[in-house]
PDB file of C-alpha atoms in Angstrom:
ATOM      1  CA  MET B   1     -24.176  24.317 -18.851  1.00  0.00           C
ATOM      2  CA  LYS B   2     -20.524  25.370 -18.705  1.00  0.00           C
ATOM      3  CA  SER B   3     -20.651  25.683 -14.923  1.00  0.00           C
ATOM      4  CA  LEU B   4     -22.153  22.176 -14.718  1.00  0.00           C
ATOM      5  CA  GLN B   5     -19.384  20.826 -16.922  1.00  0.00           C
ATOM      6  CA  ARG B   6     -16.751  22.592 -14.815  1.00  0.00           C
ATOM      7  CA  PHE B   7     -18.254  21.203 -11.588  1.00  0.00           C
ATOM      8  CA  ALA B   8     -18.372  17.664 -13.015  1.00  0.00           C
ATOM      9  CA  PHE B   9     -14.761  17.956 -14.115  1.00  0.00           C
ATOM     10  CA  ILE B  10     -13.561  19.224 -10.706  1.00  0.00           C
ATOM     11  CA  ALA B  11     -15.502  16.499  -8.860  1.00  0.00           C
ATOM     12  CA  LEU B  12     -14.022  13.858 -11.145  1.00  0.00           C
ATOM     13  CA  ALA B  13     -10.505  15.219 -10.689  1.00  0.00           C
ATOM     14  CA  PHE B  14     -10.720  15.257  -6.899  1.00  0.00           C
ATOM     15  CA  GLY B  15     -12.333  11.824  -6.834  1.00  0.00           C
ATOM     16  CA  LEU B  16      -9.571  10.354  -8.947  1.00  0.00           C
ATOM     17  CA  LEU B  17      -6.886  12.088  -6.905  1.00  0.00           C
ATOM     18  CA  ALA B  18      -8.314  10.690  -3.680  1.00  0.00           C
ATOM     19  CA  SER B  19      -8.581   7.172  -5.089  1.00  0.00           C
ATOM     20  CA  CYS B  20      -4.986   7.259  -6.282  1.00  0.00           C
ATOM     21  CA  THR B  21      -3.594   8.197  -2.890  1.00  0.00           C
ATOM     22  CA  SER B  22      -5.628   5.780  -0.789  1.00  0.00           C
ATOM     23  CA  VAL B  23      -4.427   2.370   0.328  1.00  0.00           C
ATOM     24  CA  ARG B  24      -6.844  -0.543   0.314  1.00  0.00           C
ATOM     25  CA  VAL B  25      -5.989  -2.840   3.207  1.00  0.00           C
ATOM     26  CA  VAL B  26      -7.066  -6.397   3.988  1.00  0.00           C
ATOM     27  CA  SER B  27      -5.726  -8.755   6.617  1.00  0.00           C
ATOM     28  CA  ASP B  28      -6.103 -12.357   7.673  1.00  0.00           C
ATOM     29  CA  TYR B  29      -4.955 -14.297  10.724  1.00  0.00           C
ATOM     30  CA  ASP B  30      -4.855 -17.651  12.459  1.00  0.00           C
ATOM     31  CA  GLN B  31      -7.670 -17.670  15.006  1.00  0.00           C
ATOM     32  CA  LYS B  32      -5.830 -20.255  17.102  1.00  0.00           C
ATOM     33  CA  ALA B  33      -2.745 -18.066  17.540  1.00  0.00           C
ATOM     34  CA  ASN B  34      -2.342 -16.363  20.904  1.00  0.00           C
ATOM     35  CA  PHE B  35      -1.253 -12.873  19.904  1.00  0.00           C
ATOM     36  CA  ASP B  36      -0.965 -11.786  23.545  1.00  0.00           C
ATOM     37  CA  THR B  37       2.141 -13.956  23.912  1.00  0.00           C
ATOM     38  CA  TYR B  38       4.037 -12.194  21.119  1.00  0.00           C
ATOM     39  CA  LYS B  39       6.292  -9.483  22.544  1.00  0.00           C
ATOM     40  CA  THR B  40       9.514  -9.625  20.505  1.00  0.00           C
ATOM     41  CA  TYR B  41      10.265  -9.774  16.793  1.00  0.00           C
ATOM     42  CA  ALA B  42      13.013  -9.998  14.201  1.00  0.00           C
ATOM     43  CA  PHE B  43      13.020  -9.605  10.444  1.00  0.00           C
ATOM     44  CA  TYR B  44      12.963 -12.785   8.377  1.00  0.00           C
ATOM     45  CA  LYS B  45      16.000 -12.129   6.189  1.00  0.00           C
ATOM     46  CA  THR B  46      15.416 -15.039   3.801  1.00  0.00           C
ATOM     47  CA  GLY B  47      11.963 -13.763   2.865  1.00  0.00           C
ATOM     48  CA  ILE B  48      12.922 -10.096   2.756  1.00  0.00           C
ATOM     49  CA  ASP B  49      15.905 -10.784   0.476  1.00  0.00           C
ATOM     50  CA  LYS B  50      13.487 -12.218  -2.101  1.00  0.00           C
ATOM     51  CA  ALA B  51      11.370  -9.049  -2.228  1.00  0.00           C
ATOM     52  CA  GLN B  52      11.900  -7.553  -5.678  1.00  0.00           C
ATOM     53  CA  ILE B  53      12.368  -3.925  -4.733  1.00  0.00           C
ATOM     54  CA  SER B  54      15.406  -1.718  -4.455  1.00  0.00           C
ATOM     55  CA  ASP B  55      17.522  -2.033  -1.315  1.00  0.00           C
ATOM     56  CA  LEU B  56      16.826   1.624  -0.493  1.00  0.00           C
ATOM     57  CA  ASP B  57      13.062   1.185  -0.616  1.00  0.00           C
ATOM     58  CA  LYS B  58      13.401  -2.075   1.313  1.00  0.00           C
ATOM     59  CA  LYS B  59      15.206  -0.178   4.082  1.00  0.00           C
ATOM     60  CA  ARG B  60      12.463   2.441   4.115  1.00  0.00           C
ATOM     61  CA  ILE B  61       9.795  -0.221   4.533  1.00  0.00           C
ATOM     62  CA  LEU B  62      11.688  -2.003   7.318  1.00  0.00           C
ATOM     63  CA  ARG B  63      12.282   1.266   9.194  1.00  0.00           C
ATOM     64  CA  ALA B  64       8.578   2.041   8.937  1.00  0.00           C
ATOM     65  CA  ILE B  65       7.744  -1.434  10.268  1.00  0.00           C
ATOM     66  CA  GLU B  66      10.176  -0.931  13.176  1.00  0.00           C
ATOM     67  CA  THR B  67       8.415   2.314  14.073  1.00  0.00           C
ATOM     68  CA  GLU B  68       4.972   0.716  13.990  1.00  0.00           C
ATOM     69  CA  MET B  69       6.029  -2.356  15.960  1.00  0.00           C
ATOM     70  CA  GLY B  70       7.770  -0.192  18.559  1.00  0.00           C
ATOM     71  CA  ALA B  71       4.578   1.845  18.946  1.00  0.00           C
ATOM     72  CA  ARG B  72       2.798  -1.413  19.805  1.00  0.00           C
ATOM     73  CA  GLY B  73       5.332  -2.280  22.519  1.00  0.00           C
ATOM     74  CA  PHE B  74       7.317  -4.818  20.501  1.00  0.00           C
ATOM     75  CA  VAL B  75      11.082  -5.136  20.944  1.00  0.00           C
ATOM     76  CA  LYS B  76      13.583  -6.461  18.396  1.00  0.00           C
ATOM     77  CA  SER B  77      15.324  -9.584  19.640  1.00  0.00           C
ATOM     78  CA  ASP B  78      17.822 -12.276  18.615  1.00  0.00           C
ATOM     79  CA  ASN B  79      15.385 -14.798  20.110  1.00  0.00           C
ATOM     80  CA  PRO B  80      12.083 -13.439  18.779  1.00  0.00           C
ATOM     81  CA  ASP B  81       8.525 -14.592  19.298  1.00  0.00           C
ATOM     82  CA  VAL B  82       7.645 -13.681  15.709  1.00  0.00           C
ATOM     83  CA  LEU B  83       9.456 -13.149  12.433  1.00  0.00           C
ATOM     84  CA  ILE B  84       8.362 -10.433  10.018  1.00  0.00           C
ATOM     85  CA  SER B  85       8.710 -10.761   6.282  1.00  0.00           C
ATOM     86  CA  ILE B  86       7.573  -8.724   3.279  1.00  0.00           C
ATOM     87  CA  PHE B  87       6.926  -9.370  -0.374  1.00  0.00           C
ATOM     88  CA  THR B  88       5.464  -7.435  -3.244  1.00  0.00           C
ATOM     89  CA  LYS B  89       3.352  -7.840  -6.353  1.00  0.00           C
ATOM     90  CA  GLU B  90       2.387  -5.498  -9.141  1.00  0.00           C
ATOM     91  CA  ARG B  91      -0.118  -5.378 -11.961  1.00  0.00           C
ATOM     92  CA  GLU B  92      -0.997  -2.953 -14.709  1.00  0.00           C
ATOM     93  CA  GLN B  93      -4.322  -1.220 -14.122  1.00  0.00           C
ATOM     94  CA  VAL B  94      -6.244   0.167 -17.097  1.00  0.00           C
ATOM     95  CA  ASP B  95      -8.824   2.837 -16.313  1.00  0.00           C
ATOM     96  CA  VAL B  96     -11.527   3.766 -18.814  1.00  0.00           C
ATOM     97  CA  TYR B  97     -13.494   6.900 -18.059  1.00  0.00           C
ATOM     98  CA  ASN B  98     -16.814   7.203 -19.866  1.00  0.00           C
ATOM     99  CA  ASN B  99     -17.754  10.791 -20.233  1.00  0.00           C
ATOM    100  CA  ASN B 100     -21.256  11.999 -20.888  1.00  0.00           C
ATOM    101  CA  PHE B 101     -20.438  15.669 -20.397  1.00  0.00           C
ATOM    102  CA  GLY B 102     -17.596  15.724 -22.872  1.00  0.00           C
ATOM    103  CA  TRP B 103     -15.006  15.980 -20.142  1.00  0.00           C
ATOM    104  CA  GLY B 104     -12.442  13.305 -19.568  1.00  0.00           C
ATOM    105  CA  ALA B 105      -9.558  13.090 -17.193  1.00  0.00           C
ATOM    106  CA  GLY B 106      -7.282  10.101 -17.146  1.00  0.00           C
ATOM    107  CA  TRP B 107      -4.993  10.127 -14.154  1.00  0.00           C
ATOM    108  CA  GLY B 108      -2.266   7.521 -14.158  1.00  0.00           C
ATOM    109  CA  TRP B 109       0.490   7.612 -11.608  1.00  0.00           C
ATOM    110  CA  GLY B 110       2.881   4.735 -11.946  1.00  0.00           C
ATOM    111  CA  TRP B 111       4.793   3.688  -8.914  1.00  0.00           C
ATOM    112  CA  GLY B 112       4.739  -0.025  -8.568  1.00  0.00           C
ATOM    113  CA  TRP B 113       5.824  -2.448  -5.922  1.00  0.00           C
ATOM    114  CA  GLY B 114       7.427  -4.681  -8.517  1.00  0.00           C
ATOM    115  CA  PRO B 115      10.982  -5.119  -9.779  1.00  0.00           C
ATOM    116  CA  ALA B 116      13.001  -2.084  -8.722  1.00  0.00           C
ATOM    117  CA  TRP B 117       9.648  -0.528  -7.794  1.00  0.00           C
ATOM    118  CA  ALA B 118       9.147   0.202 -11.486  1.00  0.00           C
ATOM    119  CA  TRP B 119       8.843   3.947 -11.849  1.00  0.00           C
ATOM    120  CA  GLY B 120       6.585   4.555 -14.768  1.00  0.00           C
ATOM    121  CA  PRO B 121       4.729   5.092 -16.966  1.00  0.00           C
ATOM    122  CA  GLY B 122       4.620   8.553 -15.432  1.00  0.00           C
ATOM    123  CA  TRP B 123       1.410  10.482 -15.201  1.00  0.00           C
ATOM    124  CA  GLY B 124      -0.831  11.930 -17.796  1.00  0.00           C
ATOM    125  CA  TRP B 125      -3.942  14.039 -17.779  1.00  0.00           C
ATOM    126  CA  GLY B 126      -5.946  15.538 -20.543  1.00  0.00           C
ATOM    127  CA  PRO B 127      -9.487  16.858 -20.929  1.00  0.00           C
ATOM    128  CA  GLY B 128     -11.500  15.400 -23.786  1.00  0.00           C
ATOM    129  CA  TRP B 129     -13.577  18.068 -25.464  1.00  0.00           C
ATOM    130  CA  GLY B 130     -16.900  17.315 -27.098  1.00  0.00           C
ATOM    131  CA  TRP B 131     -19.974  15.380 -26.124  1.00  0.00           C
ATOM    132  CA  GLY B 132     -19.259  11.853 -25.001  1.00  0.00           C
ATOM    133  CA  GLY B 133     -16.288   9.627 -25.521  1.00  0.00           C
ATOM    134  CA  ASN B 134     -13.877   7.540 -23.464  1.00  0.00           C
ATOM    135  CA  ASN B 135     -10.482   8.279 -22.020  1.00  0.00           C
ATOM    136  CA  VAL B 136      -8.093   5.481 -21.150  1.00  0.00           C
ATOM    137  CA  SER B 137      -5.129   5.613 -18.798  1.00  0.00           C
ATOM    138  CA  THR B 138      -2.825   2.976 -17.389  1.00  0.00           C
ATOM    139  CA  ARG B 139      -1.110   2.883 -14.038  1.00  0.00           C
ATOM    140  CA  THR B 140       0.934   0.370 -12.110  1.00  0.00           C
ATOM    141  CA  GLU B 141      -0.914  -0.844  -9.045  1.00  0.00           C
ATOM    142  CA  GLY B 142       1.164  -2.568  -6.404  1.00  0.00           C
ATOM    143  CA  SER B 143       0.604  -4.720  -3.358  1.00  0.00           C
ATOM    144  CA  LEU B 144       2.791  -4.807  -0.270  1.00  0.00           C
ATOM    145  CA  TYR B 145       2.378  -7.872   1.944  1.00  0.00           C
ATOM    146  CA  ILE B 146       3.564  -7.936   5.546  1.00  0.00           C
ATOM    147  CA  ASP B 147       3.740 -11.399   7.094  1.00  0.00           C
ATOM    148  CA  VAL B 148       3.985 -12.231  10.800  1.00  0.00           C
ATOM    149  CA  ILE B 149       5.339 -15.748  11.409  1.00  0.00           C
ATOM    150  CA  ASP B 150       5.382 -17.647  14.700  1.00  0.00           C
ATOM    151  CA  ALA B 151       9.122 -18.135  15.250  1.00  0.00           C
ATOM    152  CA  ASN B 152       8.780 -21.403  17.169  1.00  0.00           C
ATOM    153  CA  LYS B 153       6.178 -23.098  14.984  1.00  0.00           C
ATOM    154  CA  LYS B 154       7.445 -21.519  11.750  1.00  0.00           C
ATOM    155  CA  GLU B 155       3.828 -20.871  10.803  1.00  0.00           C
ATOM    156  CA  LEU B 156       2.203 -17.794   9.315  1.00  0.00           C
ATOM    157  CA  VAL B 157      -0.135 -16.305  11.935  1.00  0.00           C
ATOM    158  CA  TRP B 158      -1.023 -12.930  10.392  1.00  0.00           C
ATOM    159  CA  GLN B 159      -0.839 -11.311   6.974  1.00  0.00           C
ATOM    160  CA  GLY B 160      -1.652  -7.778   5.978  1.00  0.00           C
ATOM    161  CA  ARG B 161      -1.840  -6.507   2.414  1.00  0.00           C
ATOM    162  CA  GLY B 162      -1.942  -2.944   1.190  1.00  0.00           C
ATOM    163  CA  VAL B 163      -2.907  -2.221  -2.408  1.00  0.00           C
ATOM    164  CA  GLY B 164      -2.545   1.149  -4.068  1.00  0.00           C
ATOM    165  CA  THR B 165      -0.578   3.434  -6.326  1.00  0.00           C
ATOM    166  CA  LEU B 166       1.780   6.210  -5.408  1.00  0.00           C
ATOM    167  CA  ASN B 167       2.560   9.505  -7.019  1.00  0.00           C
ATOM    168  CA  ASN B 168       5.722   9.637  -9.062  1.00  0.00           C
ATOM    169  CA  ILE B 169       7.532  11.116  -6.091  1.00  0.00           C
ATOM    170  CA  LYS B 170      10.975  12.533  -6.769  1.00  0.00           C
ATOM    171  CA  ASN B 171      11.253  14.270  -3.424  1.00  0.00           C
ATOM    172  CA  ILE B 172      12.888  11.704  -1.119  1.00  0.00           C
ATOM    173  CA  GLU B 173      11.257  13.064   2.039  1.00  0.00           C
ATOM    174  CA  LYS B 174       7.788  12.847   0.486  1.00  0.00           C
ATOM    175  CA  LYS B 175       8.549   9.373  -0.823  1.00  0.00           C
ATOM    176  CA  GLU B 176       9.636   8.218   2.636  1.00  0.00           C
ATOM    177  CA  GLN B 177       6.536   9.748   4.206  1.00  0.00           C
ATOM    178  CA  ARG B 178       4.287   7.964   1.703  1.00  0.00           C
ATOM    179  CA  ILE B 179       5.950   4.618   2.504  1.00  0.00           C
ATOM    180  CA  LYS B 180       5.414   5.258   6.218  1.00  0.00           C
ATOM    181  CA  GLU B 181       1.726   5.928   5.566  1.00  0.00           C
ATOM    182  CA  PHE B 182       1.439   2.765   3.471  1.00  0.00           C
ATOM    183  CA  VAL B 183       3.004   0.581   6.189  1.00  0.00           C
ATOM    184  CA  ALA B 184       1.074   2.296   9.000  1.00  0.00           C
ATOM    185  CA  GLN B 185      -2.256   1.621   7.311  1.00  0.00           C
ATOM    186  CA  ILE B 186      -1.418  -2.059   6.843  1.00  0.00           C
ATOM    187  CA  LEU B 187      -0.200  -2.560  10.421  1.00  0.00           C
ATOM    188  CA  GLU B 188      -3.161  -0.639  11.803  1.00  0.00           C
ATOM    189  CA  GLU B 189      -4.909  -4.027  11.721  1.00  0.00           C
ATOM    190  CA  TYR B 190      -2.196  -5.746  13.799  1.00  0.00           C
ATOM    191  CA  PRO B 191      -2.594  -7.288  16.279  1.00  0.00           C
ATOM    192  CA  PRO B 192      -6.025  -8.474  15.137  1.00  0.00           C
ATOM    193  CA  GLN B 193      -9.063  -7.660  17.218  1.00  0.00           C
ATOM    194  CA  MET B 194     -10.094 -11.157  18.177  1.00  0.00           C
ATOM    195  CA  SER B 195     -13.852 -11.527  17.947  1.00  0.00           C
ATOM    196  CA  VAL B 196     -15.518 -12.312  21.253  1.00  0.00           C
ATOM    197  CA  ALA B 197     -18.208 -14.953  21.172  1.00  0.00           C
ATOM    198  CA  ALA B 198     -21.603 -13.766  22.321  1.00  0.00           C
ATOM    199  CA  ASN B 199     -22.810 -15.042  25.688  1.00  0.00           C
TER     200      ASN B 199
END
């Protein structure tokens, strides 16, 4: 029985760890937009200035976007085809783990995409001994939106959103790498794969 409890605990721990580090991505686009004509871009300063994150993290996001756009053959320009903007949202996520084996692990990393990228409430983990019971943890879940706007029409033509949490990363290099991964996963869906009508 102890080995079964230990296995259940390890499986739960790894499952929670994986879910905390993943990024859930969705995207939407204007089907009438001709994405083949977009070759150059610039950042939409007005929109980016409104993003409620620290200037340092904002720079990290923009550098990551530059890398991804460059990899797709885009060039920054003073007369761009598209403008790129970002904004962020955050919400508190409460996780309740029901435990039939008497084990409970509440993992809560708090790195939000909200004001100043709200570092907190830290992380906590603790096994619950006994048979049954619930463990509750809270974490800040954030969303990063990347908008692509047709510069001539001033219309939104594509939007990608990444939702997830990040470890309370104090190491700057690891933090920068995590931001790169976040942005890369969002922009993996740009440009959209236009569906081809069946013959």
